[in-house]
């Protein structure tokens, strides 16, 4: 298994905050979904808060690439995407009247539930330190390396 990209591991905390804000944004669509306001739900799904959801989820997945939660991250995000696409399909079909009596609320609730699960798994994955962080960390390594090369130069 590949080691987690350090950049993605460091970016995991802001990405996790973005995912949590996205959950709140989806929950705010509850009223519109309960009224089957297809256009409002479609607009909500394209809101700035949800725009970069996939990018931030991928940061979390790459950041947890070498951790024990890797498969859970990938699977829980795939489950969320499936539910999000289902909600989008229902709202689009209801708006265009190609799906008669499309009911949005259960689809939205399932979407929020799947994103919440992904968020919980990502939070566990973000807490796991980089592989071998503790074992390889030596705050004085640069100094020791510098001194040893300097000592060699002095002994000539």
mmCIF file of C-alpha atoms in Angstrom:
data_model
loop_
_atom_site.group_PDB
_atom_site.id
_atom_site.type_symbol
_atom_site.label_atom_id
_atom_site.label_comp_id
_atom_site.label_asym_id
_atom_site.label_seq_id
_atom_site.Cartn_x
_atom_site.Cartn_y
_atom_site.Cartn_z
ATOM 1 C CA UNK A 1 0.000 0.000 0.000
ATOM 2 C CA UNK A 2 1.336 3.441 -0.881
ATOM 3 C CA UNK A 3 2.378 5.857 1.831
ATOM 4 C CA UNK A 4 0.045 8.759 2.482
ATOM 5 C CA UNK A 5 1.030 11.920 0.680
ATOM 6 C CA UNK A 6 2.334 14.328 3.345
ATOM 7 C CA UNK A 7 0.603 17.289 1.682
ATOM 8 C CA UNK A 8 -2.748 15.517 1.763
ATOM 9 C CA UNK A 9 -2.184 14.383 5.349
ATOM 10 C CA UNK A 10 -1.533 17.980 6.424
ATOM 11 C CA UNK A 11 -4.523 19.223 4.386
ATOM 12 C CA UNK A 12 -6.807 16.641 6.007
ATOM 13 C CA UNK A 13 -7.988 18.871 8.861
ATOM 14 C CA UNK A 14 -9.212 21.743 6.619
ATOM 15 C CA UNK A 15 -10.746 19.180 4.233
ATOM 16 C CA UNK A 16 -12.553 17.551 7.140
ATOM 17 C CA UNK A 17 -13.964 20.939 8.203
ATOM 18 C CA UNK A 18 -15.179 21.460 4.632
ATOM 19 C CA UNK A 19 -16.926 18.067 4.666
ATOM 20 C CA UNK A 20 -18.669 18.975 7.931
ATOM 21 C CA UNK A 21 -19.826 22.290 6.456
ATOM 22 C CA UNK A 22 -21.145 20.337 3.477
ATOM 23 C CA UNK A 23 -23.232 18.160 5.796
ATOM 24 C CA UNK A 24 -24.785 21.318 7.240
ATOM 25 C CA UNK A 25 -25.461 22.654 3.732
ATOM 26 C CA UNK A 26 -27.213 19.446 2.759
ATOM 27 C CA UNK A 27 -29.278 19.536 5.944
ATOM 28 C CA UNK A 28 -30.409 23.061 5.061
ATOM 29 C CA UNK A 29 -32.072 21.617 1.950
ATOM 30 C CA UNK A 30 -34.422 19.645 4.204
ATOM 31 C CA UNK A 31 -37.271 22.158 3.938
ATOM 32 C CA UNK A 32 -37.083 22.273 0.144
ATOM 33 C CA UNK A 33 -36.854 18.496 -0.094
ATOM 34 C CA UNK A 34 -39.883 18.062 2.167
ATOM 35 C CA UNK A 35 -41.840 20.398 -0.157
ATOM 36 C CA UNK A 36 -40.437 18.620 -3.255
ATOM 37 C CA UNK A 37 -39.094 21.959 -4.515
ATOM 38 C CA UNK A 38 -36.995 20.365 -7.239
ATOM 39 C CA UNK A 39 -35.412 23.573 -8.506
ATOM 40 C CA UNK A 40 -34.363 24.708 -5.016
ATOM 41 C CA UNK A 41 -32.786 21.323 -4.269
ATOM 42 C CA UNK A 42 -30.919 21.391 -7.588
ATOM 43 C CA UNK A 43 -29.645 24.900 -6.831
ATOM 44 C CA UNK A 44 -28.603 23.776 -3.347
ATOM 45 C CA UNK A 45 -26.651 20.836 -4.743
ATOM 46 C CA UNK A 46 -24.702 23.270 -6.916
ATOM 47 C CA UNK A 47 -24.022 25.743 -4.106
ATOM 48 C CA UNK A 48 -20.473 26.955 -3.419
ATOM 49 C CA UNK A 49 -20.416 24.989 -0.164
ATOM 50 C CA UNK A 50 -20.885 21.711 -2.038
ATOM 51 C CA UNK A 51 -18.782 22.647 -5.082
ATOM 52 C CA UNK A 52 -15.476 21.292 -3.822
ATOM 53 C CA UNK A 53 -16.837 18.359 -1.878
ATOM 54 C CA UNK A 54 -15.271 15.750 -4.169
ATOM 55 C CA UNK A 55 -11.862 17.494 -4.084
ATOM 56 C CA UNK A 56 -11.831 17.638 -0.277
ATOM 57 C CA UNK A 57 -13.019 14.047 0.026
ATOM 58 C CA UNK A 58 -10.159 12.935 -2.228
ATOM 59 C CA UNK A 59 -7.697 14.840 -0.030
ATOM 60 C CA UNK A 60 -8.988 12.868 2.957
ATOM 61 C CA UNK A 61 -8.827 9.587 1.042
ATOM 62 C CA UNK A 62 -5.253 10.255 -0.121
ATOM 63 C CA UNK A 63 -4.290 11.424 3.373
ATOM 64 C CA UNK A 64 -5.531 8.145 4.829
ATOM 65 C CA UNK A 65 -4.012 6.051 2.053
ATOM 66 C CA UNK A 66 -1.655 4.135 4.333
ATOM 67 C CA UNK A 67 -3.984 3.901 7.324
ATOM 68 C CA UNK A 68 -6.321 1.191 8.528
ATOM 69 C CA UNK A 69 -9.378 3.242 7.470
ATOM 70 C CA UNK A 70 -8.386 3.396 3.774
ATOM 71 C CA UNK A 71 -10.962 0.912 2.474
ATOM 72 C CA UNK A 72 -13.669 2.336 4.726
ATOM 73 C CA UNK A 73 -12.936 5.842 3.394
ATOM 74 C CA UNK A 74 -13.148 4.751 -0.224
ATOM 75 C CA UNK A 75 -16.301 2.678 0.308
ATOM 76 C CA UNK A 76 -18.135 5.250 2.424
ATOM 77 C CA UNK A 77 -17.407 7.996 -0.116
ATOM 78 C CA UNK A 78 -18.602 5.765 -2.966
ATOM 79 C CA UNK A 79 -21.825 5.148 -1.005
ATOM 80 C CA UNK A 80 -22.295 8.894 -0.547
ATOM 81 C CA UNK A 81 -21.700 9.643 -4.240
ATOM 82 C CA UNK A 82 -24.284 7.007 -5.190
ATOM 83 C CA UNK A 83 -26.869 8.649 -2.909
ATOM 84 C CA UNK A 84 -25.971 12.156 -4.106
ATOM 85 C CA UNK A 85 -26.398 11.090 -7.729
ATOM 86 C CA UNK A 86 -29.736 9.495 -6.827
ATOM 87 C CA UNK A 87 -30.913 12.741 -5.192
ATOM 88 C CA UNK A 88 -29.733 14.755 -8.193
ATOM 89 C CA UNK A 89 -31.510 12.382 -10.591
ATOM 90 C CA UNK A 90 -34.766 12.616 -8.626
ATOM 91 C CA UNK A 91 -34.607 16.421 -8.404
ATOM 92 C CA UNK A 92 -33.721 16.771 -12.095
ATOM 93 C CA UNK A 93 -36.424 14.333 -13.137
ATOM 94 C CA UNK A 94 -38.999 16.064 -10.965
ATOM 95 C CA UNK A 95 -38.006 19.463 -12.316
ATOM 96 C CA UNK A 96 -38.210 18.308 -15.956
ATOM 97 C CA UNK A 97 -41.335 16.294 -15.152
ATOM 98 C CA UNK A 98 -39.742 13.094 -16.469
ATOM 99 C CA UNK A 99 -40.198 11.479 -13.055
ATOM 100 C CA UNK A 100 -43.739 11.794 -11.745
ATOM 101 C CA UNK A 101 -44.160 12.481 -8.030
ATOM 102 C CA UNK A 102 -40.432 12.323 -7.235
ATOM 103 C CA UNK A 103 -40.120 12.400 -3.437
ATOM 104 C CA UNK A 104 -36.871 14.061 -2.374
ATOM 105 C CA UNK A 105 -36.803 13.931 1.424
ATOM 106 C CA UNK A 106 -35.872 10.229 1.880
ATOM 107 C CA UNK A 107 -33.139 10.604 -0.753
ATOM 108 C CA UNK A 108 -31.781 13.724 0.956
ATOM 109 C CA UNK A 109 -31.844 12.023 4.366
ATOM 110 C CA UNK A 110 -29.921 9.060 2.960
ATOM 111 C CA UNK A 111 -27.420 11.421 1.323
ATOM 112 C CA UNK A 112 -26.815 13.265 4.614
ATOM 113 C CA UNK A 113 -26.463 9.939 6.462
ATOM 114 C CA UNK A 114 -23.854 8.633 3.999
ATOM 115 C CA UNK A 115 -21.837 11.868 4.096
ATOM 116 C CA UNK A 116 -21.963 11.799 7.900
ATOM 117 C CA UNK A 117 -20.590 8.252 7.891
ATOM 118 C CA UNK A 118 -17.812 9.332 5.519
ATOM 119 C CA UNK A 119 -17.026 12.269 7.810
ATOM 120 C CA UNK A 120 -16.780 10.003 10.869
ATOM 121 C CA UNK A 121 -14.484 7.553 9.071
ATOM 122 C CA UNK A 122 -12.375 10.436 7.729
ATOM 123 C CA UNK A 123 -12.081 11.899 11.217
ATOM 124 C CA UNK A 124 -10.731 8.605 12.539
ATOM 125 C CA UNK A 125 -8.333 8.428 9.592
ATOM 126 C CA UNK A 126 -7.150 12.017 10.064
ATOM 127 C CA UNK A 127 -6.205 11.279 13.683
ATOM 128 C CA UNK A 128 -3.792 8.550 12.635
ATOM 129 C CA UNK A 129 -0.253 10.009 12.374
ATOM 130 C CA UNK A 130 1.812 9.720 9.231
ATOM 131 C CA UNK A 131 3.348 6.288 8.877
ATOM 132 C CA UNK A 132 6.393 5.979 11.155
ATOM 133 C CA UNK A 133 6.104 9.615 12.273
ATOM 134 C CA UNK A 134 7.060 8.956 15.871
ATOM 135 C CA UNK A 135 9.732 6.382 15.100
ATOM 136 C CA UNK A 136 11.566 8.557 12.569
ATOM 137 C CA UNK A 137 11.170 11.942 14.188
ATOM 138 C CA UNK A 138 14.399 13.419 15.493
ATOM 139 C CA UNK A 139 14.262 17.178 15.981
ATOM 140 C CA UNK A 140 18.049 17.407 16.149
ATOM 141 C CA UNK A 141 18.805 15.288 13.066
ATOM 142 C CA UNK A 142 19.739 18.245 10.912
ATOM 143 C CA UNK A 143 22.005 19.574 13.608
ATOM 144 C CA UNK A 144 23.697 16.213 14.217
ATOM 145 C CA UNK A 145 24.229 15.733 10.502
ATOM 146 C CA UNK A 146 25.635 19.244 10.183
ATOM 147 C CA UNK A 147 27.962 18.792 13.158
ATOM 148 C CA UNK A 148 29.299 15.469 11.959
ATOM 149 C CA UNK A 149 30.202 16.909 8.547
ATOM 150 C CA UNK A 150 31.668 19.978 10.224
ATOM 151 C CA UNK A 151 33.759 17.799 12.549
ATOM 152 C CA UNK A 152 35.129 15.903 9.570
ATOM 153 C CA UNK A 153 36.162 19.190 7.995
ATOM 154 C CA UNK A 154 37.914 20.311 11.202
ATOM 155 C CA UNK A 155 39.876 17.074 11.589
ATOM 156 C CA UNK A 156 41.632 17.522 8.217
#
